[in-house]
Short mmCIF file of C-alpha atoms in Angstrom, two decimals:
data_model
loop_
_atom_site.label_atom_id
_atom_site.label_comp_id
_atom_site.label_asym_id
_atom_site.label_seq_id
_atom_site.Cartn_x
_atom_site.Cartn_y
_atom_site.Cartn_z
CA MET A 1 -34.64 24.29 19.49
CA GLY A 2 -35.81 21.71 21.79
CA SER A 3 -35.82 17.50 21.18
CA LEU A 4 -37.51 16.16 18.86
CA GLU A 5 -39.89 13.87 20.25
CA THR A 6 -39.93 10.54 18.35
CA GLU A 7 -36.49 8.13 18.39
CA ARG A 8 -34.55 8.98 14.97
CA LYS A 9 -33.63 6.10 12.84
CA ILE A 10 -31.16 6.03 10.75
CA VAL A 11 -29.09 3.63 8.86
CA GLY A 12 -25.59 3.89 8.74
CA TRP A 13 -23.03 0.88 7.51
CA ALA A 14 -21.63 -1.10 10.28
CA ALA A 15 -19.94 -4.17 10.78
CA THR A 16 -21.97 -6.83 12.67
CA ASP A 17 -18.28 -9.33 13.46
CA SER A 18 -14.19 -9.23 12.68
CA THR A 19 -14.40 -10.16 9.29
CA GLY A 20 -14.88 -6.17 9.09
CA HIS A 21 -17.58 -6.98 6.32
CA LEU A 22 -19.64 -3.80 6.50
CA ALA A 23 -23.34 -3.25 5.16
CA PRO A 24 -26.17 -1.34 6.00
CA TYR A 25 -27.50 -1.31 9.59
CA THR A 26 -30.92 0.44 10.61
CA TYR A 27 -30.68 1.38 14.37
CA SER A 28 -31.86 4.39 17.07
CA LEU A 29 -30.14 7.65 17.52
CA ARG A 30 -31.29 9.45 20.98
CA ASP A 31 -33.58 12.73 21.05
CA THR A 32 -31.39 16.12 21.44
CA GLY A 33 -30.77 16.97 24.30
CA PRO A 34 -29.75 20.39 26.34
CA GLU A 35 -26.28 20.56 24.53
CA ASP A 36 -26.10 18.77 21.77
CA VAL A 37 -26.06 18.83 18.48
CA PHE A 38 -27.96 17.04 16.06
CA ILE A 39 -25.66 16.47 12.64
CA LYS A 40 -26.18 15.24 9.35
CA VAL A 41 -22.98 13.86 7.81
CA ILE A 42 -21.33 14.94 4.47
CA SER A 43 -18.04 13.30 4.69
CA CYS A 44 -16.29 10.94 7.26
CA GLY A 45 -13.12 10.16 6.71
CA ILE A 46 -11.21 6.09 6.82
CA CYS A 47 -8.27 6.00 9.05
CA HIS A 48 -6.80 3.08 9.27
CA THR A 49 -7.33 2.58 13.82
CA ASP A 50 -11.79 2.40 12.04
CA ILE A 51 -9.56 -1.10 11.34
CA HIS A 52 -8.53 -2.67 14.37
CA GLN A 53 -11.75 -1.42 15.03
CA ILE A 54 -13.72 -3.32 12.79
CA LYS A 55 -11.52 -6.69 13.22
CA ASN A 56 -11.41 -6.86 16.89
CA ASP A 57 -7.55 -6.83 16.51
CA LEU A 58 -7.25 -4.43 19.35
CA GLY A 59 -9.97 -7.71 21.48
CA MET A 60 -12.11 -4.80 22.62
CA SER A 61 -14.60 -4.20 19.57
CA HIS A 62 -18.46 -5.16 20.03
CA TYR A 63 -20.77 -5.26 17.94
CA PRO A 64 -23.08 -4.46 15.09
CA MET A 65 -20.20 -1.21 14.47
CA VAL A 66 -20.04 2.15 11.77
CA PRO A 67 -16.94 3.40 12.38
CA GLY A 68 -15.53 6.72 11.05
CA HIS A 69 -14.54 9.01 13.90
CA GLU A 70 -12.84 11.95 10.29
CA VAL A 71 -16.96 13.77 10.47
CA VAL A 72 -18.02 16.41 9.48
CA GLY A 73 -21.90 17.90 8.34
CA GLU A 74 -24.64 19.87 8.42
CA VAL A 75 -25.82 20.88 11.88
CA VAL A 76 -29.65 20.20 11.04
CA GLU A 77 -30.83 20.62 15.66
CA VAL A 78 -29.36 22.31 18.14
CA GLY A 79 -30.27 21.24 22.51
CA SER A 80 -31.68 24.34 24.16
CA ASP A 81 -28.45 25.05 26.07
CA VAL A 82 -26.61 24.49 23.03
CA THR A 83 -24.31 28.31 22.32
CA ARG A 84 -21.74 27.78 19.82
CA PHE A 85 -23.81 26.84 17.57
CA LYS A 86 -26.33 27.40 15.25
CA VAL A 87 -28.66 25.39 12.54
CA GLY A 88 -27.23 24.97 8.72
CA ASP A 89 -23.17 25.12 10.61
CA VAL A 90 -20.65 22.98 8.81
CA VAL A 91 -19.06 21.27 12.18
CA GLY A 92 -16.24 18.64 12.85
CA VAL A 93 -17.07 15.85 14.65
CA GLY A 94 -13.30 13.63 15.49
CA VAL A 95 -12.40 10.37 17.52
CA ILE A 96 -14.04 11.77 20.66
CA VAL A 97 -18.01 12.90 21.95
CA GLY A 98 -17.72 12.63 26.54
CA SER A 99 -15.95 12.38 28.80
CA CYS A 100 -16.04 12.92 32.78
CA LYS A 101 -15.39 17.01 32.30
CA ASN A 102 -14.26 16.29 35.86
CA CYS A 103 -11.14 14.77 35.87
CA HIS A 104 -7.18 16.83 36.10
CA PRO A 105 -7.23 16.76 31.65
CA CYS A 106 -10.64 17.58 31.74
CA LYS A 107 -9.85 20.23 33.93
CA SER A 108 -6.70 21.61 31.57
CA GLU A 109 -9.07 20.72 27.83
CA LEU A 110 -7.09 17.54 27.34
CA GLU A 111 -9.88 16.16 27.39
CA GLN A 112 -8.38 12.57 25.49
CA TYR A 113 -6.65 11.55 27.86
CA CYS A 114 -9.57 11.71 30.06
CA ASN A 115 -9.88 8.13 31.70
CA LYS A 116 -13.46 8.06 31.23
CA LYS A 117 -13.65 9.56 28.03
CA ILE A 118 -15.67 7.86 25.06
CA TRP A 119 -15.35 7.44 21.83
CA SER A 120 -17.35 8.40 18.38
CA TYR A 121 -17.42 4.37 18.12
CA ASN A 122 -17.54 1.21 19.36
CA ASP A 123 -18.19 2.94 23.16
CA VAL A 124 -21.21 3.37 25.66
CA TYR A 125 -22.31 6.22 25.91
CA THR A 126 -24.59 7.91 29.28
CA ASP A 127 -27.21 6.40 28.51
CA GLY A 128 -26.61 3.37 28.08
CA LYS A 129 -26.83 2.53 24.52
CA PRO A 130 -23.72 1.92 21.99
CA THR A 131 -21.97 5.12 20.38
CA GLN A 132 -22.21 4.19 16.19
CA GLY A 133 -19.98 6.78 13.70
CA GLY A 134 -19.56 8.90 10.37
CA PHE A 135 -20.68 6.51 7.80
CA ALA A 136 -24.50 6.61 8.50
CA GLU A 137 -26.87 10.12 7.61
CA SER A 138 -26.14 11.29 10.61
CA MET A 139 -25.10 12.62 14.68
CA VAL A 140 -26.21 13.79 17.93
CA VAL A 141 -22.79 14.54 19.26
CA ASP A 142 -22.61 17.11 22.92
CA GLN A 143 -21.43 20.63 21.61
CA LYS A 144 -18.46 20.25 23.45
CA PHE A 145 -16.99 17.42 20.57
CA VAL A 146 -17.56 19.65 17.92
CA VAL A 147 -15.65 21.74 16.22
CA ARG A 148 -16.84 24.38 13.98
CA ILE A 149 -15.00 24.25 9.99
CA PRO A 150 -13.84 27.22 9.02
CA ASP A 151 -15.02 28.71 5.75
CA GLY A 152 -14.20 28.29 2.68
CA MET A 153 -12.89 24.74 3.92
CA SER A 154 -15.09 21.72 1.49
CA PRO A 155 -16.49 19.17 3.71
CA GLU A 156 -14.20 16.61 2.84
CA GLN A 157 -10.89 18.11 2.70
CA ALA A 158 -11.77 19.04 6.04
CA ALA A 159 -12.71 15.55 7.44
CA PRO A 160 -8.89 14.21 7.36
CA LEU A 161 -7.76 16.62 9.51
CA LEU A 162 -10.14 15.68 12.60
CA CYS A 163 -8.26 12.86 13.14
CA ALA A 164 -4.23 12.90 10.76
CA GLY A 165 -4.23 16.71 10.63
CA LEU A 166 -4.56 16.86 14.60
CA THR A 167 -2.14 14.13 15.07
CA VAL A 168 0.60 15.44 14.29
CA TYR A 169 -0.89 19.18 15.20
CA SER A 170 -1.11 18.65 19.12
CA PRO A 171 2.01 16.76 19.52
CA LEU A 172 4.51 19.91 17.41
CA LYS A 173 2.22 22.61 19.61
CA HIS A 174 2.59 20.79 23.10
CA PHE A 175 6.67 19.53 22.56
CA GLY A 176 7.24 22.92 21.66
CA LEU A 177 8.23 21.51 18.18
CA LYS A 178 6.70 25.18 16.68
CA GLN A 179 8.77 26.76 15.64
CA SER A 180 10.33 27.37 12.31
CA GLY A 181 14.30 26.21 11.34
CA LEU A 182 14.15 22.96 13.49
CA ARG A 183 14.17 19.24 11.33
CA GLY A 184 11.65 17.40 11.47
CA GLY A 185 11.81 13.36 9.88
CA ILE A 186 8.23 11.60 9.12
CA LEU A 187 8.64 7.42 9.64
CA GLY A 188 5.50 6.73 7.16
CA LEU A 189 3.64 8.43 4.31
CA GLY A 190 -0.44 6.61 4.76
CA GLY A 191 -2.19 9.52 6.33
CA VAL A 192 -0.96 10.71 8.49
CA GLY A 193 2.80 11.25 7.61
CA HIS A 194 1.21 13.17 4.49
CA MET A 195 -0.31 15.62 6.68
CA GLY A 196 3.06 15.64 8.83
CA VAL A 197 4.82 16.46 5.87
CA LYS A 198 2.77 19.54 4.89
CA ILE A 199 1.89 21.07 8.82
CA ALA A 200 5.74 20.20 9.02
CA LYS A 201 6.97 22.36 6.11
CA ALA A 202 3.85 25.00 6.97
CA MET A 203 5.83 25.49 9.92
CA GLY A 204 9.08 26.74 8.44
CA HIS A 205 10.64 23.17 8.74
CA HIS A 206 13.08 21.34 6.88
CA VAL A 207 11.29 17.45 5.93
CA THR A 208 12.43 13.94 5.89
CA VAL A 209 10.23 11.58 4.95
CA ILE A 210 11.34 8.17 6.38
CA SER A 211 10.98 4.66 4.07
CA SER A 212 11.03 1.64 4.49
CA SER A 213 11.21 1.99 -0.14
CA ASP A 214 12.31 4.25 -2.84
CA LYS A 215 9.34 3.94 -3.99
CA LYS A 216 7.69 7.05 -2.46
CA ARG A 217 10.41 9.31 -2.86
CA GLU A 218 8.98 11.29 -5.83
CA GLU A 219 5.42 11.42 -3.93
CA ALA A 220 7.45 13.06 -0.47
CA MET A 221 9.91 15.05 -2.31
CA GLU A 222 7.35 16.70 -5.11
CA HIS A 223 3.90 16.16 -4.39
CA LEU A 224 4.50 16.66 -0.73
CA GLY A 225 7.45 19.21 -0.82
CA ALA A 226 9.36 16.94 1.84
CA ASP A 227 13.13 18.48 1.73
CA GLU A 228 14.80 14.75 2.01
CA TYR A 229 13.95 11.31 2.21
CA LEU A 230 15.60 8.34 3.40
CA VAL A 231 15.84 4.59 2.42
CA SER A 232 15.87 2.24 6.61
CA SER A 233 16.95 -0.66 4.96
CA ASP A 234 19.81 1.96 3.10
CA VAL A 235 22.44 0.74 5.86
CA GLU A 236 25.08 3.78 4.53
CA SER A 237 22.80 7.03 3.79
CA MET A 238 21.18 6.28 7.53
CA GLN A 239 24.71 5.90 8.60
CA LYS A 240 25.52 9.82 7.31
CA ALA A 241 22.20 10.71 8.70
CA ALA A 242 23.08 10.02 11.69
CA ASP A 243 22.23 13.06 14.60
CA GLN A 244 20.53 15.95 12.54
CA LEU A 245 16.61 15.27 13.29
CA ASP A 246 14.99 17.43 16.03
CA TYR A 247 12.00 14.79 16.19
CA ILE A 248 11.05 11.94 14.47
CA ILE A 249 6.83 11.83 14.41
CA ASP A 250 6.52 8.10 14.05
CA THR A 251 3.35 7.24 12.24
CA VAL A 252 3.24 2.73 11.41
CA PRO A 253 1.47 1.49 12.60
CA VAL A 254 2.74 -1.90 12.63
CA VAL A 255 5.53 -3.35 14.74
CA HIS A 256 8.98 -1.89 13.35
CA PRO A 257 12.53 -1.99 15.12
CA LEU A 258 13.34 1.89 16.54
CA GLU A 259 17.17 2.06 17.64
CA PRO A 260 17.39 2.54 13.84
CA TYR A 261 14.97 6.15 13.71
CA LEU A 262 16.98 6.76 17.51
CA SER A 263 20.31 7.10 15.72
CA LEU A 264 19.22 9.97 13.29
CA LEU A 265 18.30 12.08 16.76
CA LYS A 266 20.69 14.92 17.70
CA LEU A 267 20.39 15.73 21.63
CA ASP A 268 17.22 16.10 23.43
CA GLY A 269 15.62 14.51 19.59
CA LYS A 270 12.16 13.07 20.55
CA LEU A 271 10.94 10.23 18.59
CA ILE A 272 7.06 10.96 19.11
CA LEU A 273 4.25 7.17 18.77
CA MET A 274 1.44 7.04 16.15
CA GLY A 275 0.81 4.10 15.16
CA VAL A 276 -1.77 1.71 17.49
CA ILE A 277 0.88 -1.65 17.95
CA ASN A 278 -0.26 -4.31 20.67
CA THR A 279 2.85 -5.74 20.49
CA PRO A 280 5.29 -4.98 22.83
CA LEU A 281 8.81 -2.88 20.81
CA GLN A 282 11.95 -3.05 21.87
CA PHE A 283 15.27 -0.44 21.96
CA GLY A 284 18.63 -0.77 24.59
CA THR A 285 18.92 2.09 26.52
CA PRO A 286 22.20 3.52 25.78
CA MET A 287 20.82 4.91 22.23
CA VAL A 288 18.10 6.66 24.42
CA MET A 289 21.13 7.94 27.74
CA LEU A 290 24.15 8.70 25.29
CA GLY A 291 22.27 11.14 23.68
CA ARG A 292 18.92 12.51 26.19
CA LYS A 293 17.08 11.25 23.32
CA SER A 294 12.98 10.32 24.29
CA ILE A 295 10.92 7.96 22.67
CA THR A 296 7.37 9.26 23.68
CA GLY A 297 3.68 8.97 22.08
CA SER A 298 0.47 11.05 21.24
CA PHE A 299 -2.89 10.26 21.21
CA ILE A 300 -4.53 12.86 18.39
CA GLY A 301 -5.41 15.84 20.08
CA SER A 302 -7.65 18.62 22.31
CA MET A 303 -11.43 20.66 20.96
CA LYS A 304 -8.95 23.89 21.86
CA GLU A 305 -5.92 22.31 19.58
CA THR A 306 -8.55 20.83 16.96
CA GLU A 307 -9.54 24.59 16.32
CA GLU A 308 -6.12 25.98 16.39
CA MET A 309 -5.33 23.07 13.86
CA LEU A 310 -8.12 24.19 11.89
CA GLU A 311 -7.75 27.56 12.29
CA PHE A 312 -3.83 27.21 10.84
CA CYS A 313 -3.96 24.52 7.66
CA LYS A 314 -6.84 27.27 6.29
CA GLU A 315 -4.07 30.09 6.76
CA LYS A 316 -1.14 28.23 5.44
CA GLY A 317 -3.99 26.79 2.51
CA LEU A 318 -2.85 23.08 3.34
CA ALA A 319 -5.55 20.59 2.48
CA SER A 320 -5.24 16.31 2.78
CA MET A 321 -4.72 14.01 -0.43
CA ILE A 322 -7.63 12.63 -0.75
CA GLU A 323 -9.79 9.65 -2.97
CA VAL A 324 -13.53 10.26 -1.84
CA ILE A 325 -15.86 7.38 -2.40
CA LYS A 326 -18.77 6.53 -2.61
CA MET A 327 -20.50 4.15 0.62
CA ASP A 328 -21.07 1.41 -1.55
CA TYR A 329 -17.07 1.30 -2.75
CA ILE A 330 -15.90 1.33 2.01
CA ASN A 331 -15.29 -2.48 1.68
CA THR A 332 -13.50 -2.03 -1.50
CA ALA A 333 -11.86 1.04 0.28
CA PHE A 334 -10.45 -1.11 3.38
CA GLU A 335 -9.57 -3.63 1.63
CA ARG A 336 -7.17 -1.43 -0.17
CA LEU A 337 -5.96 0.14 3.02
CA GLU A 338 -4.97 -2.70 4.17
CA LYS A 339 -2.25 -2.27 1.43
CA ASN A 340 -1.63 0.85 1.88
CA ASP A 341 -3.01 1.47 -1.34
CA VAL A 342 -4.19 4.95 -1.12
CA ARG A 343 -2.91 8.65 -1.92
CA TYR A 344 -3.49 9.03 1.25
CA ARG A 345 -6.66 8.71 2.92
CA PHE A 346 -10.31 8.16 1.59
CA VAL A 347 -13.36 10.06 2.01
CA VAL A 348 -16.84 8.80 1.92
CA ASP A 349 -19.16 10.86 0.40
CA VAL A 350 -21.64 9.76 2.62
CA ALA A 351 -24.35 12.35 2.07
CA GLY A 352 -24.23 12.24 -2.34
CA SER A 353 -24.52 7.67 -1.46
CA LYS A 354 -26.55 5.67 -1.50
CA LEU A 355 -27.09 3.55 2.17
CA ILE A 356 -29.68 1.61 0.97
CA PRO A 357 -28.24 0.13 -2.04
#
């Protein structure tokens, strides 16, 4: 099917300044080009990065901004050259909606590391128009950056996997940490952290949750299936746990010391940073040198890894723990997320919401 001749006007919920308050906003979507998929949004997860963007924490925000990068929807129309999707398919869109397709990362199927990648919102598309995200009726996306949601996986469960699930799966795969029997640590038990526990356990790892207080112990051990729980301020317990972990997935999105966690890693252990922090972090080099330890980072995952991760989650029966909300609750949800008051991911039922109250 070719493109529609008239420009589409749709409604999304946008922030218009750095207060981050979202309200209904009408804007235009581009016509469906030859490689494009026109998607009616069903569900969209809320990620901590959305807060950074709507509040201009990184100093790069442009308004009006419709956030949302954990999007699941139904294909309504496909461009003339689209071969991977058909009308009626349930599909997902994540953090990236474009890349140059010519650089080394793109040719290596690692388009998330392309220097010219296009973010799903708060960016400018190749046509010069701003990109807008999934807290909206619809999106138009290049088929390269769309994935099929496996049969039997509900839209609201699939949505957080497109960022939180992928963010954990990709480094475990890349750094050779998928084999069973490894000992892993998950630092921070939020949206990404809770999926980290689930995915690592499904890979057969012994998982230790590391948190700043004891308040999430029961959830970590009983609900998520962690094997151990460490309170980072408990010096004696931290000393006993030294030199035991093959890796730590550090999901904490605020400034924190690294040395206490580096001490938990065994020889050649990896501290994998995933929290978006704009302030420099510090550590003394002997802590790294004397165990040949690595401090590294990872950013979401590739489209290929997204498909693999969704199939892995389906095969293992993994689902995110979510709280489903309507769009008119979204500002309250952001306030609660800032206080870490959610178990563990908000998902907006976009299709079931009145976008204009």
